[in-house]
Short mmCIF file of C-alpha atoms in Angstrom, two decimals:
data_model
loop_
_atom_site.label_atom_id
_atom_site.label_comp_id
_atom_site.label_asym_id
_atom_site.label_seq_id
_atom_site.Cartn_x
_atom_site.Cartn_y
_atom_site.Cartn_z
CA MET A 1 -44.61 136.87 85.49
CA SER A 2 -42.84 135.67 82.33
CA GLU A 3 -43.10 137.76 79.18
CA TYR A 4 -43.35 134.49 77.21
CA PHE A 5 -46.21 132.02 77.04
CA ASP A 6 -43.76 129.10 77.43
CA ALA A 7 -40.15 128.10 76.84
CA LEU A 8 -40.89 126.96 73.28
CA GLU A 9 -40.90 130.56 72.08
CA THR A 10 -37.22 131.14 72.89
CA ARG A 11 -35.70 127.74 72.11
CA ASP A 12 -32.73 127.28 69.83
CA PRO A 13 -33.87 127.34 66.16
CA ALA A 14 -32.02 124.10 65.40
CA ALA A 15 -33.77 122.36 68.29
CA ARG A 16 -37.11 123.72 67.10
CA GLU A 17 -36.52 122.46 63.55
CA GLN A 18 -35.62 119.00 64.82
CA ALA A 19 -38.77 118.91 66.97
CA LEU A 20 -40.97 120.13 64.11
CA LEU A 21 -39.70 117.47 61.71
CA ALA A 22 -40.15 114.73 64.32
CA ALA A 23 -43.74 115.94 64.89
CA LEU A 24 -44.28 116.06 61.11
CA SER A 25 -43.37 112.39 60.77
CA ARG A 26 -45.82 111.45 63.54
CA GLN A 27 -48.58 113.63 62.07
CA VAL A 28 -48.25 112.17 58.59
CA ALA A 29 -48.30 108.63 59.98
CA HIS A 30 -51.43 109.47 61.99
CA ALA A 31 -53.16 111.17 59.03
CA ARG A 32 -52.44 108.25 56.67
CA THR A 33 -53.88 105.80 59.17
CA HIS A 34 -56.99 107.65 60.35
CA ALA A 35 -58.06 110.28 57.77
CA PRO A 36 -59.50 108.78 54.55
CA TYR A 37 -58.45 111.74 52.39
CA PHE A 38 -54.84 111.63 53.53
CA ALA A 39 -54.75 107.83 53.36
CA GLN A 40 -55.15 108.31 49.62
CA ALA A 41 -53.20 111.56 49.11
CA LEU A 42 -50.18 110.33 51.10
CA ARG A 43 -50.39 106.64 50.26
CA ASP A 44 -46.88 106.56 48.75
CA VAL A 45 -45.24 108.60 51.52
CA ASP A 46 -42.95 107.02 54.11
CA PRO A 47 -43.43 109.09 57.30
CA GLN A 48 -40.03 108.04 58.63
CA ALA A 49 -38.36 109.58 55.57
CA LEU A 50 -39.66 113.07 56.38
CA THR A 51 -36.46 114.32 57.96
CA SER A 52 -35.95 117.57 56.04
CA ARG A 53 -37.74 120.54 54.54
CA GLU A 54 -36.90 119.13 51.12
CA ALA A 55 -38.80 115.94 51.95
CA LEU A 56 -41.75 118.02 53.17
CA ALA A 57 -41.73 120.02 49.92
CA ALA A 58 -42.25 116.80 47.95
CA LEU A 59 -45.66 116.22 49.57
CA PRO A 60 -48.81 117.39 47.78
CA VAL A 61 -50.48 120.66 48.77
CA THR A 62 -54.16 120.53 49.70
CA ARG A 63 -55.63 123.97 49.06
CA LYS A 64 -58.52 125.66 50.78
CA ALA A 65 -60.08 126.18 47.34
CA GLN A 66 -60.46 122.38 47.06
CA LEU A 67 -62.40 121.93 50.28
CA SER A 68 -65.87 122.78 49.00
CA ALA A 69 -65.77 120.06 46.35
CA LEU A 70 -64.19 117.55 48.75
CA GLN A 71 -66.82 118.23 51.39
CA GLN A 72 -69.70 117.99 48.94
CA ALA A 73 -68.41 114.61 47.80
CA ASN A 74 -67.81 113.35 51.34
CA ALA A 75 -69.84 115.43 53.80
CA PRO A 76 -69.22 117.15 56.06
CA LEU A 77 -65.40 117.32 56.23
CA GLY A 78 -64.22 115.72 53.00
CA GLY A 79 -62.53 112.84 54.78
CA LEU A 80 -59.79 115.12 56.15
CA ASN A 81 -60.85 114.42 59.74
CA ALA A 82 -59.07 111.64 61.59
CA THR A 83 -61.65 111.55 64.39
CA PRO A 84 -65.24 110.28 63.93
CA LEU A 85 -67.91 112.99 64.01
CA GLY A 86 -69.28 111.70 67.29
CA ALA A 87 -65.94 112.39 68.96
CA LEU A 88 -65.81 116.02 67.80
CA ARG A 89 -67.27 118.89 69.78
CA HIS A 90 -68.63 121.15 67.01
CA ILE A 91 -68.90 121.53 63.25
CA PHE A 92 -68.84 125.16 62.07
CA GLN A 93 -69.55 126.70 58.69
CA SER A 94 -67.68 129.56 57.03
CA PRO A 95 -68.49 131.32 53.74
CA GLY A 96 -67.98 129.05 50.79
CA PRO A 97 -69.66 127.19 52.35
CA LEU A 98 -66.84 125.38 54.12
CA HIS A 99 -67.07 123.27 57.23
CA GLU A 100 -64.53 123.21 60.07
CA PRO A 101 -64.42 120.95 63.14
CA ASP A 102 -63.71 121.70 66.76
CA GLY A 103 -62.27 118.93 68.88
CA HIS A 104 -62.12 118.38 72.61
CA GLY A 105 -59.25 119.64 74.70
CA PRO A 106 -58.17 123.09 75.88
CA ASP A 107 -57.35 125.83 73.37
CA TRP A 108 -57.98 123.64 70.32
CA TRP A 109 -57.03 126.48 67.93
CA ARG A 110 -53.97 127.52 70.06
CA THR A 111 -54.96 131.20 70.30
CA ALA A 112 -53.80 131.55 73.91
CA ARG A 113 -50.24 132.16 72.72
CA ALA A 114 -51.28 135.19 70.66
CA MET A 115 -53.41 136.52 73.50
CA TYR A 116 -50.51 136.23 75.93
CA ALA A 117 -48.24 138.12 73.54
CA ALA A 118 -50.92 140.83 73.37
CA GLY A 119 -50.78 141.22 77.16
CA PHE A 120 -53.84 139.19 78.19
CA ARG A 121 -53.33 137.73 81.66
CA ARG A 122 -55.04 135.42 84.14
CA GLY A 123 -58.01 136.90 85.97
CA GLU A 124 -58.85 139.52 83.33
CA LEU A 125 -62.21 139.88 81.58
CA VAL A 126 -62.01 139.50 77.81
CA TYR A 127 -64.70 141.25 75.78
CA ASN A 128 -65.11 138.95 72.77
CA THR A 129 -66.91 140.44 69.76
CA PHE A 130 -66.17 137.66 67.28
CA SER A 131 -69.21 135.75 66.04
CA TYR A 132 -70.43 132.67 67.89
CA HIS A 133 -72.93 131.90 65.13
CA PHE A 134 -72.05 129.52 62.27
CA THR A 135 -68.33 130.45 62.20
CA PRO A 136 -65.80 129.35 64.85
CA ALA A 137 -64.19 132.77 65.41
CA GLY A 138 -65.89 133.43 68.74
CA MET A 139 -65.03 130.00 70.07
CA MET A 140 -61.45 130.29 68.84
CA MET A 141 -60.89 133.31 71.06
CA GLU A 142 -62.93 132.02 73.97
CA THR A 143 -61.00 128.77 74.33
CA GLY A 144 -57.69 130.64 74.17
CA ALA A 145 -58.84 133.06 76.87
CA HIS A 146 -59.95 130.19 79.09
CA ARG A 147 -56.55 128.55 78.65
CA LEU A 148 -55.01 131.70 80.12
CA GLY A 149 -57.44 131.73 83.03
CA CYS A 150 -59.47 134.68 81.74
CA CYS A 151 -63.21 135.21 82.00
CA VAL A 152 -65.03 135.88 78.71
CA PHE A 153 -68.02 138.06 77.90
CA PRO A 154 -69.46 136.54 74.67
CA ALA A 155 -70.60 139.78 73.07
CA GLY A 156 -70.64 138.60 69.47
CA VAL A 157 -71.31 141.07 66.66
CA GLY A 158 -73.76 143.94 66.18
CA GLN A 159 -76.02 145.74 68.70
CA THR A 160 -73.58 148.62 69.00
CA GLU A 161 -75.41 150.67 71.64
CA SER A 162 -76.06 147.64 73.83
CA GLN A 163 -72.40 146.72 73.56
CA VAL A 164 -71.29 150.22 74.52
CA GLN A 165 -73.50 149.95 77.61
CA ALA A 166 -72.08 146.53 78.46
CA LEU A 167 -68.52 147.84 78.11
CA SER A 168 -69.32 150.69 80.46
CA MET A 169 -70.82 148.39 83.10
CA LEU A 170 -68.40 145.46 82.86
CA ARG A 171 -65.22 147.54 82.47
CA PRO A 172 -63.16 144.80 80.76
CA ALA A 173 -59.43 145.25 80.25
CA ALA A 174 -59.12 143.28 77.01
CA TYR A 175 -60.90 143.18 73.66
CA ALA A 176 -60.99 140.47 71.00
CA GLY A 177 -62.54 141.15 67.60
CA THR A 178 -62.00 143.04 64.38
CA PRO A 179 -60.21 146.41 64.48
CA SER A 180 -63.03 148.13 62.61
CA PHE A 181 -65.66 147.10 65.18
CA LEU A 182 -63.41 148.23 68.02
CA LYS A 183 -63.24 151.66 66.39
CA ILE A 184 -67.02 151.73 66.00
CA LEU A 185 -67.50 150.88 69.69
CA LEU A 186 -65.05 153.54 70.83
CA GLU A 187 -66.57 156.22 68.63
CA ARG A 188 -70.13 155.39 69.71
CA GLY A 189 -69.07 155.26 73.35
CA ALA A 190 -67.54 158.72 73.07
CA GLU A 191 -70.76 160.05 71.50
CA LEU A 192 -72.80 158.63 74.39
CA GLY A 193 -70.34 159.80 77.02
CA GLN A 194 -69.66 156.26 78.21
CA PRO A 195 -66.25 155.53 79.76
CA CYS A 196 -64.01 152.84 78.22
CA SER A 197 -61.77 150.64 80.34
CA LEU A 198 -60.10 148.77 77.47
CA ALA A 199 -56.30 148.88 77.56
CA LYS A 200 -55.36 146.05 75.20
CA ALA A 201 -56.79 144.27 72.17
CA LEU A 202 -56.11 141.29 69.97
CA VAL A 203 -57.61 141.84 66.54
CA SER A 204 -57.96 139.68 63.45
CA GLY A 205 -60.21 139.04 60.47
CA GLU A 206 -59.19 142.11 58.49
CA ALA A 207 -56.21 144.35 57.80
CA MET A 208 -55.31 147.11 60.25
CA PRO A 209 -53.51 150.06 58.61
CA PRO A 210 -50.87 151.98 60.61
CA SER A 211 -53.17 155.00 60.80
CA LEU A 212 -55.80 152.98 62.67
CA ARG A 213 -53.20 151.57 65.06
CA ALA A 214 -52.10 155.14 65.81
CA TRP A 215 -55.75 156.09 66.39
CA PHE A 216 -56.05 153.36 69.04
CA VAL A 217 -52.77 154.37 70.69
CA GLU A 218 -54.06 157.93 71.03
CA ARG A 219 -56.93 156.50 73.06
CA GLY A 220 -54.71 154.44 75.32
CA ILE A 221 -55.30 151.02 73.73
CA LYS A 222 -52.39 148.81 72.70
CA VAL A 223 -53.50 146.64 69.79
CA HIS A 224 -51.83 143.47 68.49
CA GLN A 225 -52.80 141.50 65.40
CA MET A 226 -53.28 137.75 65.07
CA TYR A 227 -53.22 135.76 61.84
CA GLY A 228 -55.15 132.51 61.79
CA THR A 229 -57.84 130.61 59.93
CA ALA A 230 -60.83 128.53 60.93
CA ASP A 231 -59.13 125.47 59.43
CA VAL A 232 -55.71 125.54 61.07
CA GLY A 233 -56.14 127.95 63.99
CA LEU A 234 -53.32 130.31 64.95
CA ILE A 235 -50.60 130.75 62.33
CA ALA A 236 -48.70 133.85 63.48
CA TYR A 237 -49.07 136.81 65.81
CA GLU A 238 -47.64 140.19 66.72
CA SER A 239 -45.53 140.61 69.83
CA GLU A 240 -44.13 143.63 71.60
CA GLY A 241 -41.50 145.29 69.44
CA ALA A 242 -41.42 142.43 66.94
CA ASP A 243 -40.27 142.86 63.36
CA GLY A 244 -43.05 140.91 61.63
CA TRP A 245 -45.50 138.32 62.94
CA VAL A 246 -44.02 135.47 64.95
CA VAL A 247 -45.04 132.01 63.71
CA ASP A 248 -46.90 129.83 66.21
CA GLU A 249 -45.05 126.93 67.81
CA GLY A 250 -47.78 124.42 66.89
CA VAL A 251 -47.49 124.69 63.12
CA LEU A 252 -44.92 124.21 60.39
CA VAL A 253 -45.20 127.11 57.92
CA GLU A 254 -43.89 127.27 54.35
CA ILE A 255 -44.11 130.02 51.75
CA VAL A 256 -44.61 128.38 48.35
CA GLU A 257 -45.08 129.57 44.78
CA PRO A 258 -48.71 130.66 44.33
CA GLY A 259 -50.67 127.78 42.86
CA GLY A 260 -47.65 125.47 43.04
CA THR A 261 -45.75 123.41 45.57
CA ARG A 262 -42.19 124.77 45.42
CA PRO A 263 -40.98 126.70 48.50
CA MET A 264 -39.98 130.31 47.84
CA PRO A 265 -36.65 131.79 48.98
CA GLU A 266 -36.69 133.71 52.26
CA GLY A 267 -38.03 137.20 51.71
CA GLU A 268 -40.00 136.46 48.54
CA VAL A 269 -43.80 136.60 48.48
CA GLY A 270 -45.75 133.37 48.09
CA GLU A 271 -48.69 131.39 49.43
CA VAL A 272 -48.84 130.50 53.12
CA VAL A 273 -48.89 126.70 53.44
CA VAL A 274 -49.43 125.26 56.91
CA THR A 275 -48.97 121.83 58.45
CA VAL A 276 -50.70 121.54 61.82
CA LEU A 277 -48.72 119.46 64.31
CA GLY A 278 -50.19 117.51 67.21
CA ASN A 279 -53.84 117.86 66.16
CA GLU A 280 -55.18 114.30 66.09
CA ASP A 281 -58.71 115.36 65.09
CA TYR A 282 -57.98 117.35 61.92
CA PRO A 283 -54.37 116.64 60.88
CA LEU A 284 -53.94 119.04 57.98
CA ILE A 285 -50.75 118.39 55.98
CA ARG A 286 -49.39 121.13 53.68
CA PHE A 287 -52.66 123.06 53.73
CA GLY A 288 -52.65 125.96 51.25
CA THR A 289 -54.45 128.86 52.92
CA GLY A 290 -54.70 130.96 49.75
CA ASP A 291 -53.08 133.88 51.62
CA LEU A 292 -49.92 135.64 50.50
CA SER A 293 -47.03 136.50 52.81
CA ALA A 294 -43.24 136.28 53.02
CA VAL A 295 -40.69 135.30 55.64
CA VAL A 296 -38.94 138.33 57.12
CA PRO A 297 -35.35 138.13 55.77
CA GLY A 298 -32.95 136.95 58.45
CA SER A 299 -35.67 135.83 60.88
CA SER A 300 -34.71 132.17 60.48
CA SER A 301 -31.39 132.91 62.17
CA THR A 302 -31.90 136.17 64.11
CA PRO A 303 -34.34 136.41 67.05
CA SER A 304 -37.10 138.99 67.07
CA PRO A 305 -36.48 142.14 69.14
CA CYS A 306 -38.94 140.62 71.64
CA GLY A 307 -36.60 137.62 72.09
CA ARG A 308 -38.75 135.03 70.32
CA THR A 309 -36.73 132.85 67.99
CA ASN A 310 -39.26 131.44 65.51
CA ILE A 311 -39.39 132.72 61.95
CA ARG A 312 -41.54 135.78 61.32
CA LEU A 313 -43.96 136.64 58.52
CA ARG A 314 -44.42 140.05 56.92
CA GLY A 315 -48.12 139.89 57.67
CA TRP A 316 -51.05 139.33 55.35
CA LEU A 317 -50.17 140.51 51.83
CA GLY A 318 -53.28 139.52 49.88
CA ARG A 319 -54.74 136.44 48.26
CA ALA A 320 -52.90 133.90 46.13
CA ASP A 321 -55.91 132.83 44.06
CA GLN A 322 -55.46 134.86 40.88
CA THR A 323 -57.72 132.78 38.64
CA THR A 324 -58.53 134.78 35.49
CA LYS A 325 -60.94 134.16 32.60
CA VAL A 326 -59.25 134.44 29.18
CA LYS A 327 -61.34 134.03 26.02
CA GLY A 328 -64.03 132.38 28.10
CA MET A 329 -61.63 129.90 29.74
CA PHE A 330 -60.40 130.02 33.34
CA VAL A 331 -56.63 130.21 33.74
CA HIS A 332 -55.30 129.19 37.16
CA PRO A 333 -52.01 129.99 38.92
CA GLY A 334 -51.36 126.26 39.17
CA GLN A 335 -51.24 126.06 35.38
CA ILE A 336 -48.38 128.58 35.31
CA GLY A 337 -46.61 126.37 37.83
CA GLU A 338 -47.14 123.34 35.58
CA VAL A 339 -45.61 125.15 32.58
CA MET A 340 -42.61 126.06 34.74
CA ARG A 341 -42.16 122.47 35.87
CA ARG A 342 -42.01 121.38 32.22
CA HIS A 343 -39.15 123.80 31.56
CA PRO A 344 -36.42 123.81 34.24
CA GLU A 345 -34.80 126.77 32.45
CA LEU A 346 -37.53 129.03 33.88
CA ARG A 347 -36.49 130.79 37.08
CA ALA A 348 -39.73 132.77 37.28
CA ALA A 349 -42.77 133.47 35.11
CA ARG A 350 -45.73 135.84 35.10
CA LEU A 351 -48.74 135.61 32.81
CA VAL A 352 -49.92 139.06 31.66
CA VAL A 353 -53.35 139.33 30.04
CA THR A 354 -53.90 142.44 27.90
CA GLY A 355 -56.34 143.72 25.29
CA ALA A 356 -60.03 144.41 25.56
CA PRO A 357 -62.56 141.83 26.80
CA GLY A 358 -63.25 139.43 23.93
CA ALA A 359 -59.91 140.25 22.30
CA ASP A 360 -57.63 138.91 24.99
CA VAL A 361 -53.88 138.60 24.50
CA MET A 362 -52.05 136.21 26.82
CA THR A 363 -48.28 136.70 27.21
CA LEU A 364 -46.04 134.68 29.50
CA HIS A 365 -43.16 136.85 30.72
CA CYS A 366 -40.26 134.49 31.40
CA ASP A 367 -37.07 134.89 33.44
CA ALA A 368 -34.99 132.04 32.01
CA THR A 369 -31.43 130.76 32.20
CA ARG A 370 -31.34 130.75 28.39
CA GLN A 371 -33.38 132.81 25.99
CA ASP A 372 -33.74 131.52 22.46
CA ALA A 373 -36.41 130.82 19.87
CA GLY A 374 -36.35 127.08 20.51
CA LEU A 375 -37.18 127.50 24.18
CA ALA A 376 -39.85 130.11 23.40
CA ASP A 377 -41.54 127.75 20.96
CA ALA A 378 -41.43 124.88 23.48
CA ILE A 379 -42.95 127.06 26.21
CA ALA A 380 -45.72 128.19 23.82
CA VAL A 381 -46.55 124.55 23.10
CA SER A 382 -46.73 123.82 26.84
CA MET A 383 -49.06 126.78 27.32
CA ARG A 384 -51.44 125.37 24.69
CA ASP A 385 -51.27 121.91 26.26
CA VAL A 386 -51.83 123.07 29.84
CA MET A 387 -54.19 126.04 29.37
CA ARG A 388 -55.93 125.01 26.13
CA LEU A 389 -55.20 128.55 24.89
CA LYS A 390 -52.62 130.11 22.60
CA GLY A 391 -50.22 132.53 24.20
CA GLU A 392 -47.11 134.51 23.43
CA VAL A 393 -43.77 134.13 25.19
CA ARG A 394 -41.60 137.09 26.10
CA PHE A 395 -38.21 136.80 27.79
CA VAL A 396 -37.34 139.42 30.41
CA PRO A 397 -34.04 140.37 32.11
CA ALA A 398 -32.99 138.22 35.06
CA GLY A 399 -34.60 139.37 38.31
CA SER A 400 -36.86 141.92 36.63
CA LEU A 401 -40.23 140.30 37.45
CA PRO A 402 -41.90 141.94 40.49
CA GLN A 403 -41.58 139.99 43.74
CA ASP A 404 -45.22 140.58 44.74
CA GLY A 405 -46.54 137.03 44.68
CA LYS A 406 -48.51 137.50 41.45
CA VAL A 407 -48.23 134.87 38.74
CA ILE A 408 -51.22 136.18 36.74
CA GLU A 409 -51.67 139.89 36.02
CA ASP A 410 -54.90 141.13 34.44
CA ALA A 411 -53.83 144.25 32.56
CA ARG A 412 -56.85 144.47 30.24
CA SER A 413 -58.67 147.71 29.62
CA TYR A 414 -62.26 147.75 30.87
CA ASP A 415 -63.08 151.34 29.87
#
């Protein structure tokens, strides 16, 4: 049996890039024609001209933070769907509240690929503890398992003792759920003297520290992580021996400046922006997830130790939304990006807020190609125009700003 889900995972990177850009052109054409939101947002875009990453980077970013307002104005999906509601299978709701669709067809969220990399195989029983209520997480895993030819026990969340009993009776080989709940089940099972047959797990929904992974290994369970969202489905996943998380073959992933649209250099932290390819129901184009990550340096040209050739992410590194209230006004990361766009001399910038609450001091730390009073004054004027607040400008040595994805740092004292 192959160690890969399909041949796409090991194809030549140049061939993959060509295929992704061709799919991008088709997806944009489809979205402009069938999804009301994208008909407006992409009205000036020629799909046939999208033949490079640079052309992709010129498209607007639609951020997850915008969805609530869009969906309230045009319920339930904000006009981002390209398929009428009657042709969809489900509408789910995540905290926000935000609504996500589920269309017809096998493995709609493409999770089978991550499950296969985690060792799930045809004929196995998958014990699925993700919720089937309101949110799509349970269904995301179930449809992926069915694509592989697995049987699913829809355990859902909670009822720990009943779940321990079910695990003992069913003796499944594979687990899907959060790592913390897997630990709870194993600990409670040990207390009750119930045997555990689990040998593999695909976990998501929360971070898994190395210490917890080691704890699972001690108990004979090999755990892999999956990174995805209810909106776009699978984004990246762990594979055996991989350096980083391998990006899914069904998406085009960019790392962009937090709050902005400009792609970040390989290795630098930024916001994960995803374009879903081939999804005719919900054709998201440059969707800003709000998550921070970075491309593993060299992964665009060097295969993973597992043999997969797609780029790899460093994992989930936090949230990009760093909105901060200064003197009673909200300051957004996108506003820092707007100031930078007004001044091409800025290579990087970081807004640092200091002082005590009510006596806030806002200072923009700037890495610039030239550092003089004229530029400082011009940047200060842009800050007032964009943020409606006065701020100071401080030039810093080239390359000295931390590469941690932050564009706003709240350094105020709250003692």
